[in-house]
């Protein structure tokens, strides 16, 4: 229990800490010799907070809630809906000063992009921060990174509003980035989820990074609606040597609503896909082009599919699902309009 810092009365000012599981809550059977062999989602959020209780600033009052306790590779759209609804409702609660979410790193870029697109403007307008964090090592590893990440996330969520606007952020290895920029690009590096993302030290805000944050928030549109029922069916396909058209034909005939193509280089795909993709587009299937390289921007326009800008395939898939869902409810705009709102941003460095 976190008796001295956790507030039981929900109407008292507090930081809400939501547990989703992941490596930060995982345990290894032999943590000293083989910390990479572990089971995720073993510890509850209150246990994680108890390990850093003595380091939590005394003025911070916390309220913990376990939303899920899973390996994040098993993240589902129903859980994203649950998390999004909870974050949105909690932001609207005057007693909630900020929100910290512990999440597995495998899919944290998808959860981060989703929350930024559906709750980011609300958080910004209310001057509150939603902060995602996690760990690359299990909780019982000798050099576990989770405790410090969680402590930094709590401090960032409680940072004075004049030092940083509200919004959806992520904290790892002593640095903070916009949650929409999360991209896990290494299997084991402690800063893997943000190693390729524009970021700033948590304790000393980089002015150029802050300028980028404000510029992106200025051009970001209204929050998109959180899907409440079945999400649009969108799959990711990777172009590769020997790619075949049968997979596209199969999905087209099964009722898929969107495809994200992780192409080679600048987003090109195997010519064997040409006819199948044209047929899919003629049937109304939304197509987005991105790159399998893991970094860089796709700008080349073509008659076949929109480009995803600098969105990687997992984030582009979330963006397309949200765009299709929004277009279903708001007939005045197309899914392309909604997608562009999330993907087409000025080149801010």
Short mmCIF file of C-alpha atoms in Angstrom, two decimals:
data_model
loop_
_atom_site.label_atom_id
_atom_site.label_comp_id
_atom_site.label_asym_id
_atom_site.label_seq_id
_atom_site.Cartn_x
_atom_site.Cartn_y
_atom_site.Cartn_z
CA UNK A 1 0.00 0.00 0.00
CA UNK A 2 1.06 3.58 -0.62
CA UNK A 3 -0.44 5.00 2.51
CA UNK A 4 1.25 8.40 2.79
CA UNK A 5 0.94 9.46 -0.84
CA UNK A 6 -2.14 7.78 -2.18
CA UNK A 7 -5.39 9.66 -1.82
CA UNK A 8 -8.44 7.52 -1.23
CA UNK A 9 -10.91 10.36 -1.61
CA UNK A 10 -11.32 10.90 -5.34
CA UNK A 11 -12.51 14.46 -4.86
CA UNK A 12 -9.16 15.58 -3.42
CA UNK A 13 -6.48 16.95 -5.81
CA UNK A 14 -4.31 14.09 -7.03
CA UNK A 15 -2.30 12.52 -9.82
CA UNK A 16 -4.13 9.50 -11.23
CA UNK A 17 -1.83 6.53 -11.91
CA UNK A 18 -3.21 3.90 -14.27
CA UNK A 19 -1.61 0.47 -14.56
CA UNK A 20 -1.72 -1.40 -17.86
CA UNK A 21 0.89 -4.08 -17.12
CA UNK A 22 3.94 -4.57 -19.34
CA UNK A 23 7.60 -5.17 -18.52
CA UNK A 24 7.57 -2.53 -15.81
CA UNK A 25 5.22 -4.86 -13.91
CA UNK A 26 7.02 -8.04 -14.99
CA UNK A 27 9.08 -10.56 -13.06
CA UNK A 28 12.00 -12.68 -14.25
CA UNK A 29 12.55 -16.18 -12.88
CA UNK A 30 16.32 -15.59 -12.84
CA UNK A 31 16.67 -11.80 -12.90
CA UNK A 32 20.41 -11.67 -12.25
CA UNK A 33 21.59 -14.04 -14.96
CA UNK A 34 18.74 -13.78 -17.47
CA UNK A 35 16.62 -10.64 -16.95
CA UNK A 36 15.32 -10.81 -20.53
CA UNK A 37 13.38 -13.98 -19.72
CA UNK A 38 10.39 -12.75 -17.76
CA UNK A 39 6.62 -12.67 -17.59
CA UNK A 40 5.03 -9.27 -18.08
CA UNK A 41 2.15 -7.93 -16.01
CA UNK A 42 2.83 -9.73 -12.74
CA UNK A 43 2.80 -6.81 -10.28
CA UNK A 44 -0.04 -4.41 -9.56
CA UNK A 45 0.28 -0.66 -9.89
CA UNK A 46 0.14 -0.14 -6.11
CA UNK A 47 3.14 -2.45 -5.71
CA UNK A 48 5.07 -0.45 -8.31
CA UNK A 49 4.29 2.78 -6.48
CA UNK A 50 5.30 1.25 -3.15
CA UNK A 51 8.82 0.61 -4.46
CA UNK A 52 9.37 4.36 -4.99
CA UNK A 53 7.27 5.63 -2.08
CA UNK A 54 10.18 7.22 -0.22
CA UNK A 55 11.27 9.14 -3.34
CA UNK A 56 7.88 10.56 -4.27
CA UNK A 57 7.74 14.27 -3.39
CA UNK A 58 5.59 14.76 -0.34
CA UNK A 59 3.28 17.25 -2.02
CA UNK A 60 2.20 14.71 -4.65
CA UNK A 61 -0.99 12.89 -3.82
CA UNK A 62 -1.68 9.77 -5.84
CA UNK A 63 -4.66 7.64 -6.68
CA UNK A 64 -3.88 4.30 -8.33
CA UNK A 65 -6.13 2.24 -10.57
CA UNK A 66 -5.40 -1.06 -12.30
CA UNK A 67 -6.90 -0.93 -15.79
CA UNK A 68 -5.23 -4.10 -17.12
CA UNK A 69 -2.16 -6.22 -16.40
CA UNK A 70 -1.09 -7.68 -19.72
CA UNK A 71 1.88 -8.19 -21.97
CA UNK A 72 1.40 -5.20 -24.26
CA UNK A 73 1.98 -7.29 -27.38
CA UNK A 74 -1.56 -8.54 -26.67
CA UNK A 75 -3.06 -5.03 -26.62
CA UNK A 76 -6.51 -5.00 -28.18
CA UNK A 77 -8.75 -2.28 -29.55
CA UNK A 78 -11.34 -2.88 -26.83
CA UNK A 79 -8.70 -2.09 -24.22
CA UNK A 80 -7.69 1.06 -26.08
CA UNK A 81 -11.32 2.16 -26.01
CA UNK A 82 -11.50 1.46 -22.28
CA UNK A 83 -8.28 3.36 -21.62
CA UNK A 84 -9.27 6.30 -23.82
CA UNK A 85 -12.67 6.68 -22.18
CA UNK A 86 -11.10 6.53 -18.74
CA UNK A 87 -8.44 9.11 -19.59
CA UNK A 88 -10.99 11.48 -21.11
CA UNK A 89 -13.37 11.20 -18.15
CA UNK A 90 -10.52 11.60 -15.67
CA UNK A 91 -9.17 14.70 -17.42
CA UNK A 92 -12.59 16.29 -17.04
CA UNK A 93 -12.49 15.61 -13.28
CA UNK A 94 -11.34 18.84 -11.54
CA UNK A 95 -9.63 16.78 -8.81
CA UNK A 96 -7.32 15.06 -11.31
CA UNK A 97 -4.23 17.22 -11.77
CA UNK A 98 -2.51 14.85 -14.19
CA UNK A 99 -2.44 11.22 -15.32
CA UNK A 100 0.45 8.73 -15.44
CA UNK A 101 0.03 5.45 -17.34
CA UNK A 102 2.40 2.49 -16.97
CA UNK A 103 2.35 0.57 -20.24
CA UNK A 104 4.31 -2.14 -22.00
CA UNK A 105 6.84 -0.81 -24.50
CA UNK A 106 5.98 -3.20 -27.34
CA UNK A 107 2.82 -1.29 -28.29
CA UNK A 108 3.26 1.95 -26.34
CA UNK A 109 3.67 3.88 -29.60
CA UNK A 110 0.17 2.80 -30.63
CA UNK A 111 -1.37 3.64 -27.27
CA UNK A 112 0.50 6.95 -27.18
CA UNK A 113 -0.62 7.98 -30.66
CA UNK A 114 -4.20 6.94 -29.92
CA UNK A 115 -4.36 9.00 -26.72
CA UNK A 116 -2.72 11.99 -28.40
CA UNK A 117 -5.27 11.89 -31.22
CA UNK A 118 -8.34 11.41 -29.02
CA UNK A 119 -7.47 13.18 -25.75
CA UNK A 120 -4.53 15.46 -26.56
CA UNK A 121 -6.44 18.66 -27.28
CA UNK A 122 -8.60 18.17 -24.18
CA UNK A 123 -5.48 17.75 -22.02
CA UNK A 124 -3.90 20.80 -23.64
CA UNK A 125 -6.98 22.98 -23.12
CA UNK A 126 -7.25 21.92 -19.47
CA UNK A 127 -3.52 22.42 -18.85
CA UNK A 128 -3.12 18.82 -17.69
CA UNK A 129 -0.55 16.21 -18.71
CA UNK A 130 -1.10 12.58 -19.57
CA UNK A 131 2.26 10.80 -19.26
CA UNK A 132 3.01 7.28 -20.50
CA UNK A 133 5.98 5.33 -19.20
CA UNK A 134 7.19 1.77 -18.84
CA UNK A 135 10.40 -0.20 -18.68
CA UNK A 136 12.77 -2.30 -20.72
CA UNK A 137 13.79 -4.48 -17.77
CA UNK A 138 11.47 -6.42 -15.43
CA UNK A 139 10.78 -5.11 -11.96
CA UNK A 140 13.11 -7.55 -10.17
CA UNK A 141 16.11 -7.06 -12.46
CA UNK A 142 19.18 -5.69 -10.60
CA UNK A 143 19.26 -2.54 -12.77
CA UNK A 144 15.51 -2.22 -13.29
CA UNK A 145 14.68 1.03 -15.08
CA UNK A 146 10.99 1.07 -14.20
CA UNK A 147 11.19 2.77 -10.78
CA UNK A 148 13.08 5.81 -12.07
CA UNK A 149 10.90 6.05 -15.16
CA UNK A 150 7.77 6.00 -13.01
CA UNK A 151 9.16 8.59 -10.63
CA UNK A 152 10.15 10.86 -13.54
CA UNK A 153 6.71 10.43 -15.09
CA UNK A 154 5.02 11.46 -11.83
CA UNK A 155 7.21 14.55 -11.58
CA UNK A 156 6.57 15.47 -15.22
CA UNK A 157 2.82 15.08 -14.76
CA UNK A 158 3.03 17.48 -11.82
CA UNK A 159 5.38 20.02 -13.45
CA UNK A 160 4.14 23.59 -13.17
CA UNK A 161 1.93 24.55 -16.17
CA UNK A 162 4.11 27.55 -16.99
CA UNK A 163 7.04 25.18 -17.67
CA UNK A 164 5.18 23.05 -20.20
CA UNK A 165 1.67 23.01 -21.67
CA UNK A 166 -0.81 20.24 -21.08
CA UNK A 167 -0.92 17.35 -23.51
CA UNK A 168 0.01 13.69 -23.92
CA UNK A 169 3.69 12.88 -23.31
CA UNK A 170 5.97 9.93 -22.60
CA UNK A 171 8.96 9.58 -20.28
CA UNK A 172 11.86 7.12 -20.56
CA UNK A 173 15.50 7.09 -19.43
CA UNK A 174 15.40 10.64 -18.08
CA UNK A 175 13.88 12.16 -21.21
CA UNK A 176 10.41 13.28 -22.27
CA UNK A 177 8.82 13.33 -25.72
CA UNK A 178 5.39 13.85 -27.23
CA UNK A 179 3.47 10.58 -27.07
CA UNK A 180 2.66 10.88 -30.79
CA UNK A 181 6.43 10.63 -31.45
CA UNK A 182 6.96 7.33 -29.62
CA UNK A 183 8.60 4.65 -31.75
CA UNK A 184 10.34 1.63 -30.25
CA UNK A 185 13.40 1.10 -32.45
CA UNK A 186 15.61 -1.23 -30.39
CA UNK A 187 15.05 -4.55 -28.67
CA UNK A 188 16.84 -3.79 -25.41
CA UNK A 189 18.14 -0.19 -25.12
CA UNK A 190 16.69 1.52 -22.06
CA UNK A 191 15.63 4.51 -24.16
CA UNK A 192 14.26 2.35 -27.00
CA UNK A 193 10.72 3.84 -27.12
CA UNK A 194 12.00 7.38 -27.74
CA UNK A 195 15.57 6.96 -28.97
CA UNK A 196 14.63 8.28 -32.43
CA UNK A 197 12.10 10.86 -31.22
CA UNK A 198 12.65 14.58 -30.57
CA UNK A 199 12.93 14.78 -26.79
CA UNK A 200 14.16 16.81 -23.83
CA UNK A 201 15.69 16.01 -20.45
CA UNK A 202 12.91 15.80 -17.88
CA UNK A 203 14.64 18.05 -15.38
CA UNK A 204 15.83 20.78 -17.75
CA UNK A 205 13.50 21.56 -20.63
CA UNK A 206 15.19 22.06 -23.98
CA UNK A 207 13.84 25.33 -25.48
CA UNK A 208 13.95 24.06 -29.08
CA UNK A 209 12.03 20.94 -28.12
CA UNK A 210 9.47 23.06 -26.28
CA UNK A 211 9.08 25.24 -29.37
CA UNK A 212 8.35 22.11 -31.38
CA UNK A 213 5.76 20.96 -28.83
CA UNK A 214 3.94 24.29 -29.01
CA UNK A 215 4.11 24.41 -32.81
CA UNK A 216 2.64 20.92 -33.18
CA UNK A 217 -0.11 21.66 -30.69
CA UNK A 218 -0.95 24.88 -32.55
CA UNK A 219 -1.60 23.06 -35.82
CA UNK A 220 -3.22 19.97 -34.27
CA UNK A 221 -6.96 19.73 -34.83
CA UNK A 222 -9.74 18.78 -32.48
CA UNK A 223 -9.67 15.43 -30.73
CA UNK A 224 -11.11 12.58 -32.75
CA UNK A 225 -13.91 10.39 -31.46
CA UNK A 226 -12.94 7.26 -29.54
CA UNK A 227 -14.45 4.19 -31.28
CA UNK A 228 -17.00 2.71 -28.90
CA UNK A 229 -17.93 -0.46 -30.72
CA UNK A 230 -16.09 -2.48 -33.34
CA UNK A 231 -13.08 -0.61 -34.71
CA UNK A 232 -12.57 -0.43 -38.48
CA UNK A 233 -10.63 -3.45 -39.72
CA UNK A 234 -7.20 -2.28 -40.89
CA UNK A 235 -4.15 -4.46 -41.48
CA UNK A 236 -0.46 -3.76 -42.11
CA UNK A 237 1.28 -5.43 -45.05
CA UNK A 238 5.05 -5.27 -45.57
CA UNK A 239 6.51 -5.25 -49.07
CA UNK A 240 9.43 -7.64 -49.51
CA UNK A 241 11.28 -9.69 -52.08
CA UNK A 242 8.91 -12.21 -53.60
CA UNK A 243 5.76 -10.44 -52.38
CA UNK A 244 2.54 -11.96 -53.71
CA UNK A 245 -0.90 -10.54 -54.38
CA UNK A 246 -2.91 -13.36 -52.84
CA UNK A 247 -2.89 -11.86 -49.32
CA UNK A 248 -4.37 -8.59 -50.60
CA UNK A 249 -6.98 -10.47 -52.63
CA UNK A 250 -7.93 -12.57 -49.61
CA UNK A 251 -8.32 -9.55 -47.32
CA UNK A 252 -10.26 -7.64 -49.97
CA UNK A 253 -12.77 -10.45 -50.23
CA UNK A 254 -13.08 -10.74 -46.44
CA UNK A 255 -14.35 -7.19 -45.93
CA UNK A 256 -11.25 -5.34 -44.75
CA UNK A 257 -11.72 -1.56 -44.59
CA UNK A 258 -8.14 -0.32 -44.78
CA UNK A 259 -4.56 -1.33 -45.60
CA UNK A 260 -1.32 0.22 -44.41
CA UNK A 261 1.52 -0.64 -46.78
CA UNK A 262 4.96 -0.68 -45.17
CA UNK A 263 6.90 -0.25 -48.38
CA UNK A 264 10.59 -0.37 -49.13
CA UNK A 265 12.72 2.77 -49.10
CA UNK A 266 10.52 5.77 -49.87
CA UNK A 267 7.38 3.66 -49.58
CA UNK A 268 7.50 1.71 -52.80
CA UNK A 269 5.91 -1.73 -53.02
CA UNK A 270 6.40 -4.82 -55.16
CA UNK A 271 4.87 -4.60 -58.63
CA UNK A 272 3.10 -7.92 -57.97
CA UNK A 273 0.75 -5.95 -55.72
CA UNK A 274 -0.30 -3.41 -58.37
CA UNK A 275 -3.47 -4.97 -59.73
CA UNK A 276 -4.67 -6.30 -56.37
CA UNK A 277 -4.26 -2.88 -54.76
CA UNK A 278 -6.08 -1.13 -57.60
CA UNK A 279 -8.95 -3.57 -57.21
CA UNK A 280 -8.99 -3.02 -53.45
CA UNK A 281 -9.08 0.75 -53.91
CA UNK A 282 -11.90 0.45 -56.46
CA UNK A 283 -13.88 -1.46 -53.82
CA UNK A 284 -13.50 1.45 -51.40
CA UNK A 285 -10.69 0.09 -49.25
CA UNK A 286 -8.61 2.90 -47.75
CA UNK A 287 -4.89 2.60 -48.52
CA UNK A 288 -2.03 4.33 -46.70
CA UNK A 289 1.61 4.15 -47.78
CA UNK A 290 4.47 4.24 -45.29
CA UNK A 291 7.96 2.75 -45.09
CA UNK A 292 9.35 -0.36 -43.48
CA UNK A 293 12.70 1.37 -42.80
CA UNK A 294 11.58 2.60 -39.38
CA UNK A 295 12.50 6.25 -39.88
CA UNK A 296 12.13 9.05 -42.37
CA UNK A 297 9.27 10.83 -44.08
CA UNK A 298 7.14 9.67 -47.01
CA UNK A 299 6.17 12.62 -49.20
CA UNK A 300 5.73 11.23 -52.72
CA UNK A 301 2.08 11.35 -53.74
CA UNK A 302 0.52 8.78 -56.03
CA UNK A 303 -2.86 7.75 -57.34
CA UNK A 304 -2.72 4.68 -55.13
CA UNK A 305 -3.14 5.52 -51.46
CA UNK A 306 -2.28 8.46 -49.23
CA UNK A 307 1.19 8.81 -47.79
CA UNK A 308 1.65 8.65 -44.01
CA UNK A 309 4.21 11.44 -43.65
CA UNK A 310 6.58 10.45 -40.86
CA UNK A 311 4.13 8.03 -39.24
CA UNK A 312 5.45 4.49 -38.91
CA UNK A 313 3.13 1.65 -39.89
CA UNK A 314 1.67 0.94 -36.40
CA UNK A 315 0.86 4.62 -35.83
CA UNK A 316 -0.47 5.01 -39.36
CA UNK A 317 -2.80 2.07 -38.74
CA UNK A 318 -4.23 3.71 -35.60
CA UNK A 319 -4.60 7.00 -37.49
CA UNK A 320 -6.45 5.29 -40.34
CA UNK A 321 -8.78 3.47 -37.96
CA UNK A 322 -9.63 6.71 -36.18
CA UNK A 323 -10.10 8.50 -39.52
CA UNK A 324 -12.46 5.84 -40.85
CA UNK A 325 -14.41 5.88 -37.61
CA UNK A 326 -14.68 9.68 -37.65
CA UNK A 327 -15.82 9.79 -41.28
CA UNK A 328 -18.59 7.33 -40.49
CA UNK A 329 -20.02 9.75 -37.93
CA UNK A 330 -19.26 13.05 -39.69
CA UNK A 331 -20.28 12.91 -43.33
CA UNK A 332 -19.10 16.48 -44.00
CA UNK A 333 -15.48 15.28 -44.13
CA UNK A 334 -13.78 12.29 -45.74
CA UNK A 335 -11.53 9.80 -44.01
CA UNK A 336 -8.70 11.40 -45.98
CA UNK A 337 -9.47 14.73 -44.30
CA UNK A 338 -9.36 13.20 -40.85
CA UNK A 339 -6.20 11.24 -41.61
CA UNK A 340 -4.41 14.35 -42.84
CA UNK A 341 -5.28 16.10 -39.59
CA UNK A 342 -3.12 13.57 -37.76
CA UNK A 343 -0.40 12.84 -40.31
CA UNK A 344 0.22 16.04 -42.24
CA UNK A 345 2.12 18.39 -39.94
CA UNK A 346 4.64 21.08 -40.80
CA UNK A 347 8.31 20.04 -40.80
CA UNK A 348 9.16 21.11 -37.26
CA UNK A 349 12.62 20.41 -35.92
#
